[in-house]
Short mmCIF file of C-alpha atoms in Angstrom, two decimals:
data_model
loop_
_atom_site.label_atom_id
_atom_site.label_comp_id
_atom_site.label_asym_id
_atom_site.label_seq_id
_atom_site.Cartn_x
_atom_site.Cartn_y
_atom_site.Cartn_z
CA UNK C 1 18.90 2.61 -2.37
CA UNK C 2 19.21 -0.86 -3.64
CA UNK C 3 17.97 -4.04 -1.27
CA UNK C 4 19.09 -7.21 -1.45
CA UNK C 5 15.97 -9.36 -1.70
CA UNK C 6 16.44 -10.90 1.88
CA UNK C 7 16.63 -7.43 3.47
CA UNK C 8 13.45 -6.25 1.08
CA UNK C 9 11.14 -8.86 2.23
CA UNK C 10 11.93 -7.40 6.23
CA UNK C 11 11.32 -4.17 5.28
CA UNK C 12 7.76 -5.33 3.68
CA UNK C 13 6.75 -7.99 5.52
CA UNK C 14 4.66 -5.81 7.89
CA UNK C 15 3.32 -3.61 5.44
CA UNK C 16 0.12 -5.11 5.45
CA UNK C 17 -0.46 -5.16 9.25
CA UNK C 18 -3.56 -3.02 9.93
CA UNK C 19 -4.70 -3.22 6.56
CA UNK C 20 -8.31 -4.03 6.10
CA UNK C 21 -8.45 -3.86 2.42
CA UNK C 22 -7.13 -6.20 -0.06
CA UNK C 23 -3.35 -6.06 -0.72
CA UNK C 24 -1.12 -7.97 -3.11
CA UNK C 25 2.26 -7.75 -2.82
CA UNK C 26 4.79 -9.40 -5.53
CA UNK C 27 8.07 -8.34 -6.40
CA UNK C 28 8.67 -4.73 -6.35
CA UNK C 29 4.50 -4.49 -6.57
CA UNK C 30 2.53 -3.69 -4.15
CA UNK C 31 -1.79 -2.68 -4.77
CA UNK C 32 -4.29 -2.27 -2.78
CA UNK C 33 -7.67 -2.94 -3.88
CA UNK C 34 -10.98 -3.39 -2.75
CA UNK C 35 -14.73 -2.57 -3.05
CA UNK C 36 -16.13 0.68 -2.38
CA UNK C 37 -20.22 0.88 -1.90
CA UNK C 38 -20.52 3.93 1.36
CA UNK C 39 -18.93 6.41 3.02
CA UNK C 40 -17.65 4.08 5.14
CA UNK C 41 -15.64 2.19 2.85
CA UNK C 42 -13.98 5.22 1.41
CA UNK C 43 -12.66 6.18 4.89
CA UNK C 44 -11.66 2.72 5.63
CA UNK C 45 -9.52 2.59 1.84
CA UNK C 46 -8.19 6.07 2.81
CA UNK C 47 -6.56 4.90 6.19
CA UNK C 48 -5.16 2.13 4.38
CA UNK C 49 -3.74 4.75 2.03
CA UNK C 50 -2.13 6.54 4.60
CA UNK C 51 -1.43 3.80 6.42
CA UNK C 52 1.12 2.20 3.66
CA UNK C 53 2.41 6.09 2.91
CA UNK C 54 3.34 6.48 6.76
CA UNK C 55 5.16 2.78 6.69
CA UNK C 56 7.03 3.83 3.67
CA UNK C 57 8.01 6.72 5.15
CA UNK C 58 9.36 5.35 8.00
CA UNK C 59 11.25 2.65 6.23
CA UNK C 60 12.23 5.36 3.80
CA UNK C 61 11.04 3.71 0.90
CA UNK C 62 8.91 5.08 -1.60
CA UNK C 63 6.03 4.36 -3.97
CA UNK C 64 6.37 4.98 -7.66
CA UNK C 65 3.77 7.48 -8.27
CA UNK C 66 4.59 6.52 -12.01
CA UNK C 67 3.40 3.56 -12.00
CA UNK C 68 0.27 4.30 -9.68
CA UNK C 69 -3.37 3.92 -10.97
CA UNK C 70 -6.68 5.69 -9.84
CA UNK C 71 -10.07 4.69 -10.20
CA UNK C 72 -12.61 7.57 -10.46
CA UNK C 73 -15.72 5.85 -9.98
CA UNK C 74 -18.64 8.27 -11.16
#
């Protein structure tokens, strides 16, 4: 499906609502960053996660897994 840019800026503009991590969105580019000390943090980062995957579902947009990067902190 291919959006015209007025039509892709409605379907994103909420995409950060209820997001309480860092997220930059430019473009076709969206990331979510932030830092991760605790338990708590991790939980918090993973309902952003699922937070943006359930919004793209419902908008029926996807995320390029391609072009997705993971941070394995050790």
């Amino acid at each position: 499906m291919i959006l015209g840019p007025t039509l892709f800026n409605i379907f994103i503009n909420d995409l950060d609502d209820g997001i309480e991590r860092t997220l930059t969105k430019f473009a076709d580019n969206t990331k979510l960053g932030g830092e991760v000390e605790k338990t708590e943090g991790r939980a918090i980062l993973q309902r952003d996660l699922d937070h943006l995957e359930e919004g793209s579902s419902k908008n029926s947009m996807k995320f390029n897994k391609d072009k997705c990067k993971v941070l394995h902190p050790g």
